[in-house]
Amino acid sequence: MELRDIEIFLTLAEELHFARTAERLHVTPARITKAVQKQERQIGALLFERSSRSVRLTPIGRQLRDDLWPMYSGLQEGVRRARLAAEGITGVLRVGMIPHNSYDLRRYWDDFRDHHPQWRLQIRISPFADPFARGRRRRPQGRAGPSGRPGR
């Protein structure tokens, strides 16, 4: 199975909709259909149950998704880290904060960037009502989808 076919499969497994999958991957729905049919021929079983109203993973499709996801996400992470290294970035510091004091801390963020140019600083604003919401948000089975978005 080629990497693009794996991406198509995992995205369809997340979206469960051929047109939305095609739109996300910037291909035609026919390309999605052909890729899935090819995968099903290679495996020898249906991966999706399809009707005019719904698309669902079969038990074999769920198993394949669960087996492929860790390898696919590891590959994506490796490419992301290589890109950062090419930019001279060796790490990322993510800071969550409540917005009322963000401007007061600007000089500290600037100082950090000046003293640690090899680190990328990501400041994430959290709502006062639930400051830990972003950290708790997860896809079922604790994974994000191929897009990096949390699953449904």
Coordinates of N, CA and C in Angstrom, one line a residue:
M1 N 0.9 -1.2 0.0 CA 0.0 0.0 0.0 C 0.9 1.2 0.0
E2 N 0.6 2.2 -0.9 CA 1.4 3.4 -1.0 C 1.0 4.4 0.1
L3 N 1.9 5.3 0.4 CA 1.6 6.3 1.4 C 0.3 7.1 1.1
R4 N 0.1 7.5 -0.1 CA -1.1 8.3 -0.4 C -2.4 7.5 -0.2
D5 N -2.3 6.2 -0.5 CA -3.4 5.3 -0.3 C -3.7 5.1 1.2
I6 N -2.7 5.1 2.0 CA -2.9 5.0 3.4 C -3.5 6.3 3.9
E7 N -3.1 7.4 3.4 CA -3.7 8.7 3.8 C -5.1 8.8 3.4
I8 N -5.4 8.3 2.2 CA -6.8 8.3 1.8 C -7.7 7.4 2.7
F9 N -7.2 6.2 3.0 CA -7.9 5.3 3.9 C -8.1 5.9 5.2
L10 N -7.1 6.4 5.9 CA -7.2 7.0 7.2 C -8.2 8.2 7.2
T11 N -8.1 9.0 6.2 CA -9.0 10.2 6.1 C -10.4 9.8 5.9
L12 N -10.7 8.8 5.1 CA -12.0 8.3 4.9 C -12.5 7.6 6.2
A13 N -11.6 6.9 6.9 CA -12.0 6.3 8.1 C -12.4 7.4 9.2
E14 N -11.8 8.5 9.1 CA -12.2 9.6 10.0 C -13.4 10.4 9.5
E15 N -13.5 10.7 8.3 CA -14.7 11.5 7.7 C -15.9 10.6 7.5
L16 N -15.7 9.4 7.1 CA -16.8 8.5 6.7 C -17.8 9.1 5.7
H17 N -17.1 9.8 4.8 CA -17.9 10.5 3.7 C -16.9 10.7 2.5
F18 N -17.2 10.1 1.4 CA -16.3 10.2 0.2 C -16.1 11.6 -0.3
A19 N -17.1 12.4 -0.4 CA -17.0 13.8 -0.9 C -16.1 14.7 0.0
R20 N -16.4 14.6 1.3 CA -15.6 15.4 2.3 C -14.1 14.9 2.3
T21 N -13.9 13.6 2.2 CA -12.5 13.1 2.1 C -11.8 13.6 0.9
A22 N -12.5 13.6 -0.3 CA -11.9 14.1 -1.5 C -11.6 15.6 -1.4
E23 N -12.5 16.3 -0.8 CA -12.3 17.8 -0.6 C -11.1 18.0 0.3
R24 N -11.0 17.3 1.4 CA -9.8 17.5 2.3 C -8.5 17.2 1.6
L25 N -8.5 16.2 0.8 CA -7.3 15.7 0.2 C -7.0 16.3 -1.2
H26 N -8.0 17.2 -1.7 CA -7.9 17.9 -2.9 C -7.7 16.9 -4.1
V27 N -8.6 15.9 -4.1 CA -8.7 14.9 -5.2 C -10.2 14.8 -5.5
T28 N -10.5 14.0 -6.5 CA -11.9 13.7 -6.9 C -12.5 12.6 -6.0
P29 N -13.8 12.5 -5.8 CA -14.4 11.4 -5.2 C -14.1 10.1 -5.9
A30 N -13.9 10.1 -7.2 CA -13.6 8.9 -8.0 C -12.2 8.4 -7.6
R31 N -11.3 9.3 -7.3 CA -9.9 8.9 -6.9 C -10.0 8.1 -5.5
I32 N -10.9 8.6 -4.6 CA -11.1 8.0 -3.3 C -11.7 6.6 -3.5
T33 N -12.7 6.5 -4.4 CA -13.3 5.2 -4.6 C -12.3 4.2 -5.2
K34 N -11.5 4.6 -6.2 CA -10.6 3.7 -6.8 C -9.5 3.3 -5.8
A35 N -9.0 4.2 -5.0 CA -8.0 3.8 -4.0 C -8.6 2.8 -3.0
V36 N -9.8 3.0 -2.5 CA -10.4 2.1 -1.6 C -10.7 0.7 -2.2
Q37 N -11.1 0.7 -3.5 CA -11.3 -0.6 -4.2 C -10.0 -1.3 -4.3
K38 N -9.0 -0.6 -4.6 CA -7.6 -1.2 -4.8 C -7.2 -1.8 -3.5
Q39 N -7.4 -1.1 -2.4 CA -7.0 -1.6 -1.1 C -7.8 -2.8 -0.7
E40 N -9.1 -2.8 -1.0 CA -9.9 -3.9 -0.7 C -9.5 -5.2 -1.5
R41 N -9.1 -5.0 -2.7 CA -8.6 -6.1 -3.5 C -7.3 -6.6 -3.0
Q42 N -6.4 -5.7 -2.5 CA -5.1 -6.2 -2.0 C -5.3 -7.0 -0.7
I43 N -6.3 -6.5 0.1 CA -6.5 -7.2 1.4 C -7.4 -8.4 1.3
G44 N -8.3 -8.3 0.3 CA -9.2 -9.5 0.1 C -10.5 -9.4 1.0
A45 N -10.8 -8.2 1.4 CA -12.0 -8.0 2.2 C -12.5 -6.6 2.1
L46 N -13.8 -6.3 2.4 CA -14.3 -5.0 2.4 C -13.8 -4.2 3.6
L47 N -13.4 -3.0 3.4 CA -12.9 -2.1 4.5 C -14.0 -1.2 5.0
F48 N -14.9 -0.9 4.1 CA -16.0 0.0 4.4 C -17.4 -0.6 4.0
E49 N -18.4 -0.4 4.8 CA -19.7 -0.7 4.4 C -20.3 0.5 3.8
R50 N -20.8 0.5 2.6 CA -21.2 1.7 1.9 C -22.7 1.5 1.5
S51 N -23.5 2.6 1.7 CA -24.8 2.6 1.2 C -25.0 4.1 0.6
S52 N -26.1 4.3 0.0 CA -26.4 5.7 -0.5 C -26.4 6.7 0.6
R53 N -26.6 6.3 1.8 CA -26.8 7.2 3.0 C -25.6 7.2 4.0
S54 N -24.8 6.2 4.0 CA -23.8 6.1 5.0 C -22.5 5.3 4.6
V55 N -21.5 5.6 5.2 CA -20.2 4.9 5.1 C -19.8 4.5 6.5
R56 N -19.5 3.2 6.7 CA -19.0 2.8 8.0 C -17.8 1.8 7.8
L57 N -16.9 1.8 8.8 CA -15.8 0.9 8.8 C -16.3 -0.5 9.1
T58 N -15.8 -1.5 8.4 CA -16.1 -2.9 8.7 C -15.1 -3.3 9.9
P59 N -15.3 -4.4 10.5 CA -14.4 -4.8 11.6 C -12.9 -4.9 11.0
I60 N -12.8 -5.4 9.8 CA -11.4 -5.4 9.2 C -10.9 -4.0 9.0
G61 N -11.8 -3.1 8.5 CA -11.4 -1.7 8.3 C -11.0 -1.1 9.6
R62 N -11.7 -1.3 10.7 CA -11.3 -0.8 12.0 C -9.9 -1.3 12.5
Q63 N -9.7 -2.6 12.2 CA -8.4 -3.2 12.6 C -7.3 -2.6 11.8
L64 N -7.5 -2.4 10.5 CA -6.5 -1.8 9.6 C -6.2 -0.3 10.1
R65 N -7.3 0.4 10.4 CA -7.1 1.8 10.9 C -6.3 1.8 12.1
D66 N -6.6 1.0 13.1 CA -5.9 0.9 14.3 C -4.4 0.5 14.2
D67 N -4.2 -0.4 13.2 CA -2.8 -0.8 13.0 C -2.0 0.2 12.2
L68 N -2.6 0.9 11.2 CA -1.9 1.8 10.4 C -1.6 3.2 11.1
W69 N -2.6 3.6 12.0 CA -2.5 4.9 12.5 C -1.2 5.2 13.2
P70 N -0.7 4.4 14.1 CA 0.6 4.7 14.8 C 1.8 4.9 13.9
M71 N 1.8 4.1 12.9 CA 2.9 4.2 11.9 C 2.8 5.4 11.1
Y72 N 1.6 5.8 10.6 CA 1.4 7.0 9.8 C 1.7 8.2 10.6
S73 N 1.2 8.3 11.9 CA 1.4 9.5 12.7 C 2.9 9.6 13.0
G74 N 3.6 8.5 13.2 CA 5.0 8.5 13.5 C 5.8 9.0 12.3
L75 N 5.4 8.6 11.1 CA 6.0 9.1 9.9 C 5.8 10.6 9.7
Q76 N 4.6 11.1 10.0 CA 4.3 12.5 9.9 C 5.1 13.3 10.9
E77 N 5.2 12.8 12.1 CA 6.0 13.4 13.2 C 7.5 13.5 12.8
G78 N 8.0 12.4 12.2 CA 9.4 12.4 11.7 C 9.6 13.5 10.7
V79 N 8.7 13.6 9.7 CA 8.9 14.7 8.7 C 8.8 16.1 9.3
R80 N 7.8 16.2 10.2 CA 7.7 17.6 10.9 C 8.9 17.9 11.6
R81 N 9.5 17.0 12.4 CA 10.8 17.3 13.1 C 11.9 17.5 12.2
A82 N 12.0 16.9 11.0 CA 13.0 17.1 10.1 C 12.9 18.5 9.5
R83 N 11.7 19.0 9.2 CA 11.5 20.3 8.7 C 11.9 21.4 9.8
L84 N 11.6 21.1 11.0 CA 12.0 22.0 12.1 C 13.5 22.1 12.2
A85 N 14.2 20.9 12.1 CA 15.6 20.8 12.2 C 16.3 21.6 11.0
A86 N 15.6 21.5 9.8 CA 16.2 22.2 8.7 C 16.1 23.7 8.9
E87 N 15.1 24.2 9.7 CA 15.0 25.6 10.0 C 15.9 26.0 11.2
G88 N 16.6 25.0 11.8 CA 17.4 25.3 12.9 C 16.7 25.2 14.2
I89 N 15.4 24.7 14.2 CA 14.6 24.6 15.4 C 14.8 23.2 16.0
T90 N 15.2 23.1 17.2 CA 15.4 21.8 17.9 C 14.3 21.4 18.8
G91 N 13.4 22.3 19.1 CA 12.4 22.0 20.1 C 11.2 23.0 20.0
V92 N 10.1 22.7 20.6 CA 8.9 23.6 20.6 C 8.5 23.7 22.1
L93 N 8.3 24.9 22.5 CA 7.8 25.2 23.9 C 6.4 25.7 23.7
R94 N 5.4 24.9 24.2 CA 4.0 25.4 24.1 C 3.6 25.9 25.5
V95 N 3.1 27.1 25.5 CA 2.7 27.7 26.8 C 1.2 28.0 26.6
G96 N 0.4 27.5 27.6 CA -1.0 27.9 27.6 C -1.2 28.9 28.7
M97 N -2.0 29.9 28.4 CA -2.2 31.0 29.3 C -3.6 31.6 29.2
I98 N -4.0 32.2 30.2 CA -5.3 32.9 30.2 C -5.1 34.3 29.7
P99 N -5.9 34.8 28.8 CA -5.6 36.0 28.0 C -5.4 37.3 28.8
H100 N -5.9 37.4 30.0 CA -5.9 38.8 30.6 C -4.4 39.3 30.8
N101 N -3.4 38.5 30.9 CA -2.1 39.0 31.2 C -1.1 38.7 30.0
S102 N -1.6 38.4 28.9 CA -0.7 38.0 27.8 C 0.2 39.2 27.4
Y103 N -0.3 40.4 27.3 CA 0.5 41.6 26.9 C 1.6 41.9 27.9
D104 N 1.3 41.7 29.2 CA 2.3 42.0 30.3 C 3.5 41.0 30.2
L105 N 3.3 39.9 29.6 CA 4.4 38.9 29.5 C 5.2 38.9 28.2
R106 N 4.8 39.8 27.3 CA 5.4 39.9 26.0 C 7.0 40.0 26.1
R107 N 7.5 40.8 27.0 CA 8.9 41.0 27.1 C 9.6 39.7 27.4
Y108 N 8.9 38.9 28.2 CA 9.5 37.6 28.6 C 9.6 36.6 27.4
W109 N 8.5 36.7 26.6 CA 8.5 35.8 25.4 C 9.6 36.3 24.4
D110 N 9.7 37.6 24.2 CA 10.8 38.1 23.3 C 12.2 37.8 23.9
D111 N 12.3 37.8 25.2 CA 13.6 37.5 25.8 C 13.9 36.0 25.6
F112 N 12.9 35.2 25.7 CA 13.1 33.7 25.5 C 13.5 33.5 24.0
R113 N 12.8 34.1 23.1 CA 13.2 33.9 21.7 C 14.6 34.4 21.4
D114 N 15.0 35.5 22.0 CA 16.3 36.0 21.8 C 17.4 35.1 22.3
H115 N 17.2 34.5 23.5 CA 18.2 33.6 24.1 C 18.1 32.2 23.6
H116 N 17.0 31.8 23.0 CA 16.8 30.4 22.5 C 16.3 30.4 21.1
P117 N 17.1 30.8 20.1 CA 16.5 30.9 18.7 C 16.3 29.5 18.1
Q118 N 16.9 28.5 18.7 CA 16.7 27.1 18.2 C 15.3 26.5 18.7
W119 N 14.6 27.2 19.5 CA 13.3 26.8 20.0 C 12.2 27.6 19.4
R120 N 11.1 27.0 19.0 CA 9.9 27.7 18.6 C 9.0 27.8 19.8
L121 N 8.5 29.0 20.0 CA 7.6 29.3 21.1 C 6.2 29.4 20.6
Q122 N 5.3 28.6 21.1 CA 3.8 28.6 20.7 C 3.0 29.0 22.0
I123 N 2.4 30.2 21.9 CA 1.6 30.6 23.0 C 0.1 30.4 22.6
R124 N -0.5 29.6 23.5 CA -1.9 29.3 23.2 C -2.8 29.9 24.3
I125 N -3.8 30.7 23.9 CA -4.7 31.3 24.8 C -5.8 30.4 25.2
S126 N -6.0 30.3 26.5 CA -7.0 29.4 27.0 C -8.1 30.2 27.6
P127 N -9.4 29.7 27.5 CA -10.5 30.4 28.1 C -10.4 30.4 29.6
F128 N -10.8 31.5 30.3 CA -10.7 31.6 31.7 C -11.6 30.5 32.4
A129 N -12.8 30.3 31.7 CA -13.8 29.3 32.3 C -13.2 27.9 32.4
D130 N -12.4 27.5 31.4 CA -11.9 26.1 31.4 C -10.5 26.1 30.8
P131 N -9.5 26.5 31.5 CA -8.2 26.7 31.0 C -7.5 25.4 30.5
F132 N -8.0 24.3 30.9 CA -7.3 23.0 30.5 C -8.1 22.3 29.4
A133 N -9.1 22.9 28.8 CA -9.9 22.2 27.8 C -9.1 21.7 26.6
R134 N -8.2 22.5 26.1 CA -7.4 22.1 24.9 C -6.5 20.9 25.3
G135 N -6.0 20.9 26.4 CA -5.1 19.7 26.8 C -5.9 18.4 27.0
R136 N -7.2 18.6 27.3 CA -8.0 17.4 27.5 C -8.7 16.9 26.3
R137 N -8.8 17.7 25.3 CA -9.5 17.4 24.1 C -8.8 16.3 23.3
R138 N -9.4 15.2 23.1 CA -8.8 14.1 22.4 C -9.8 13.3 21.5
R139 N -9.2 12.7 20.5 CA -10.0 11.8 19.6 C -10.2 10.5 20.4
P140 N -11.3 9.8 20.1 CA -11.5 8.5 20.7 C -10.2 7.6 20.5
Q141 N -9.8 6.8 21.4 CA -8.6 6.1 21.5 C -7.4 7.0 21.6
G142 N -7.6 8.3 21.9 CA -6.6 9.2 22.2 C -5.7 9.7 21.0
R143 N -6.3 9.7 19.8 CA -5.5 10.0 18.6 C -6.2 11.1 17.9
A144 N -5.4 11.9 17.2 CA -5.9 12.9 16.2 C -5.9 12.2 14.9
G145 N -6.8 12.7 14.0 CA -6.9 12.1 12.6 C -5.7 12.5 11.7
P146 N -5.7 12.0 10.5 CA -4.6 12.3 9.6 C -4.4 13.8 9.3
S147 N -5.5 14.6 9.5 CA -5.4 16.0 9.3 C -4.7 16.7 10.5
G148 N -4.6 16.0 11.6 CA -4.1 16.6 12.9 C -5.2 17.1 13.7
R149 N -6.4 17.1 13.1 CA -7.6 17.5 13.9 C -8.1 16.4 14.8
P150 N -8.6 16.8 15.9 CA -9.2 15.8 16.8 C -10.3 15.1 16.0
G151 N -10.6 13.8 16.3 CA -11.6 13.0 15.6 C -13.0 13.4 16.1
R152 N -13.9 12.8 15.5 CA -15.3 13.0 15.9 C -15.8 12.0 16.9

